[in-house]
mmCIF file of C-alpha atoms in Angstrom:
data_model
loop_
_atom_site.group_PDB
_atom_site.id
_atom_site.type_symbol
_atom_site.label_atom_id
_atom_site.label_comp_id
_atom_site.label_asym_id
_atom_site.label_seq_id
_atom_site.Cartn_x
_atom_site.Cartn_y
_atom_site.Cartn_z
ATOM 1 C CA MET A 7 80.653 81.215 90.833
ATOM 2 C CA GLN A 8 81.359 80.548 94.495
ATOM 3 C CA LYS A 9 79.153 81.962 97.223
ATOM 4 C CA ILE A 10 80.370 82.589 100.781
ATOM 5 C CA GLY A 11 78.723 80.320 103.332
ATOM 6 C CA ILE A 12 77.679 77.842 100.642
ATOM 7 C CA ASP A 13 80.804 77.006 98.606
ATOM 8 C CA TYR A 14 83.407 78.152 101.105
ATOM 9 C CA LEU A 15 83.653 79.396 104.678
ATOM 10 C CA GLN A 16 87.227 80.339 105.397
ATOM 11 C CA THR A 17 89.840 81.862 103.114
ATOM 12 C CA TYR A 18 92.532 83.226 105.481
ATOM 13 C CA SER A 19 96.090 81.982 105.133
ATOM 14 C CA PRO A 20 99.037 83.456 107.065
ATOM 15 C CA VAL A 21 102.079 85.034 105.466
ATOM 16 C CA ALA A 22 105.412 85.884 107.020
ATOM 17 C CA ARG A 23 105.554 89.519 108.034
ATOM 18 C CA ILE A 24 108.552 91.440 106.691
ATOM 19 C CA GLU A 25 109.659 92.248 110.247
ATOM 20 C CA SER A 26 109.799 88.504 111.040
ATOM 21 C CA VAL A 27 111.805 87.781 107.894
ATOM 22 C CA ARG A 28 114.289 90.562 108.689
ATOM 23 C CA LEU A 29 114.678 89.296 112.258
ATOM 24 C CA LEU A 30 115.352 85.734 111.085
ATOM 25 C CA LEU A 31 117.916 86.990 108.551
ATOM 26 C CA LEU A 32 119.630 89.063 111.237
ATOM 27 C CA ILE A 33 119.794 86.159 113.689
ATOM 28 C CA SER A 34 121.094 83.788 111.026
ATOM 29 C CA MET A 35 123.774 86.332 110.035
ATOM 30 C CA PHE A 36 125.009 86.639 113.632
ATOM 31 C CA LEU A 37 125.042 82.850 114.036
ATOM 32 C CA GLY A 38 126.805 82.349 110.712
ATOM 33 C CA LEU A 39 123.961 80.240 109.308
ATOM 34 C CA GLU A 40 123.205 79.788 105.635
ATOM 35 C CA CYS A 41 119.787 81.023 104.456
ATOM 36 C CA LYS A 42 117.818 79.465 101.633
ATOM 37 C CA HIS A 43 114.437 80.198 100.143
ATOM 38 C CA VAL A 44 111.997 78.189 98.058
ATOM 39 C CA ASP A 45 109.500 79.216 95.412
ATOM 40 C CA PHE A 46 106.672 76.745 94.825
ATOM 41 C CA VAL A 47 105.763 77.004 91.153
ATOM 42 C CA THR A 48 101.961 76.964 90.698
ATOM 43 C CA ALA A 49 101.629 76.451 94.448
ATOM 44 C CA PHE A 50 97.823 76.697 94.604
ATOM 45 C CA LEU A 51 97.490 73.780 92.147
ATOM 46 C CA ASN A 52 99.230 71.547 94.719
ATOM 47 C CA GLY A 53 96.771 72.218 97.544
ATOM 48 C CA LYS A 54 94.891 69.034 98.372
ATOM 49 C CA LEU A 55 91.148 69.390 98.859
ATOM 50 C CA ASN A 56 90.768 67.092 101.874
ATOM 51 C CA ASN A 57 87.255 66.941 103.325
ATOM 52 C CA VAL A 58 86.078 69.436 100.688
ATOM 53 C CA VAL A 59 83.807 68.493 97.802
ATOM 54 C CA ILE A 60 83.901 70.819 94.782
ATOM 55 C CA TYR A 61 82.505 70.057 91.362
ATOM 56 C CA MET A 62 83.128 71.984 88.155
ATOM 57 C CA GLU A 63 81.957 71.855 84.568
ATOM 58 C CA GLN A 64 84.126 69.862 82.186
ATOM 59 C CA PRO A 65 87.039 71.974 80.913
ATOM 60 C CA GLU A 66 87.061 73.034 77.276
ATOM 61 C CA GLY A 67 88.446 70.210 75.166
ATOM 62 C CA TYR A 68 87.277 67.478 77.552
ATOM 63 C CA GLU A 69 83.553 67.759 76.842
ATOM 64 C CA ASP A 70 81.936 64.507 75.770
ATOM 65 C CA GLY A 71 78.488 65.847 74.915
ATOM 66 C CA THR A 72 77.027 64.984 78.316
ATOM 67 C CA ASP A 73 76.221 67.081 81.368
ATOM 68 C CA ARG A 74 78.915 65.359 83.436
ATOM 69 C CA VAL A 75 80.945 67.371 85.901
ATOM 70 C CA CYS A 76 84.420 66.912 87.361
ATOM 71 C CA ARG A 77 85.174 66.540 91.069
ATOM 72 C CA LEU A 78 88.283 68.471 92.067
ATOM 73 C CA ARG A 79 90.926 66.637 94.065
ATOM 74 C CA LYS A 80 93.299 69.578 94.161
ATOM 75 C CA SER A 81 92.771 73.313 94.289
ATOM 76 C CA LEU A 82 92.642 75.638 91.311
ATOM 77 C CA TYR A 83 93.619 79.263 90.877
ATOM 78 C CA GLY A 84 90.466 81.309 91.253
ATOM 79 C CA LEU A 85 88.954 79.254 94.077
ATOM 80 C CA LYS A 86 88.264 81.541 97.016
ATOM 81 C CA GLN A 87 89.856 79.088 99.445
ATOM 82 C CA ALA A 88 92.892 78.278 97.234
ATOM 83 C CA SER A 89 95.452 80.075 99.431
ATOM 84 C CA LYS A 90 94.031 78.508 102.622
ATOM 85 C CA VAL A 91 94.072 75.025 101.069
ATOM 86 C CA TRP A 92 97.675 75.461 99.880
ATOM 87 C CA ASN A 93 98.726 76.766 103.301
ATOM 88 C CA GLY A 94 97.184 73.703 104.981
ATOM 89 C CA THR A 95 98.999 71.369 102.578
ATOM 90 C CA LEU A 96 102.334 73.172 103.082
ATOM 91 C CA HIS A 97 101.886 73.224 106.872
ATOM 92 C CA LYS A 98 101.441 69.437 106.979
ATOM 93 C CA ILE A 99 104.575 68.910 104.882
ATOM 94 C CA LEU A 100 106.717 71.300 106.969
ATOM 95 C CA VAL A 101 105.613 69.741 110.267
ATOM 96 C CA LYS A 102 106.209 66.241 108.900
ATOM 97 C CA ILE A 103 109.835 67.087 108.065
ATOM 98 C CA GLY A 104 110.479 68.641 111.473
ATOM 99 C CA PHE A 105 109.646 72.322 111.217
ATOM 100 C CA VAL A 106 107.835 73.973 114.119
ATOM 101 C CA GLN A 107 105.357 76.798 113.497
ATOM 102 C CA CYS A 108 106.044 79.972 115.476
ATOM 103 C CA ALA A 109 103.365 80.574 118.098
ATOM 104 C CA HIS A 110 103.346 84.326 117.488
ATOM 105 C CA HIS A 111 103.721 84.465 113.695
ATOM 106 C CA ALA A 112 101.831 81.673 111.922
ATOM 107 C CA GLY A 113 103.674 82.363 108.641
ATOM 108 C CA VAL A 114 107.075 81.599 110.239
ATOM 109 C CA TYR A 115 108.487 78.106 110.916
#
């Protein structure tokens, strides 16, 4: 069980507002641009836990009779900070391939 202030501090991650999406679609239509979308399957499982140390009990089926724990390298569904961690990972990838984050709408690139 995670406790705020001990196991996590921040959980916010931006999302694109529907008004922003509609505006981008309208602009692309007028400019004759092609629009594409992407769905990241199990996105939260791909969030890298950089500078965050989280341990968990051994999952069922992996127990070896000891009190050992596992250190997470990537996020899991159910972690309070999972969406923030995924957003940070996605942001780094998008910036690396040339996208620029909108100054007024953090969920738009």
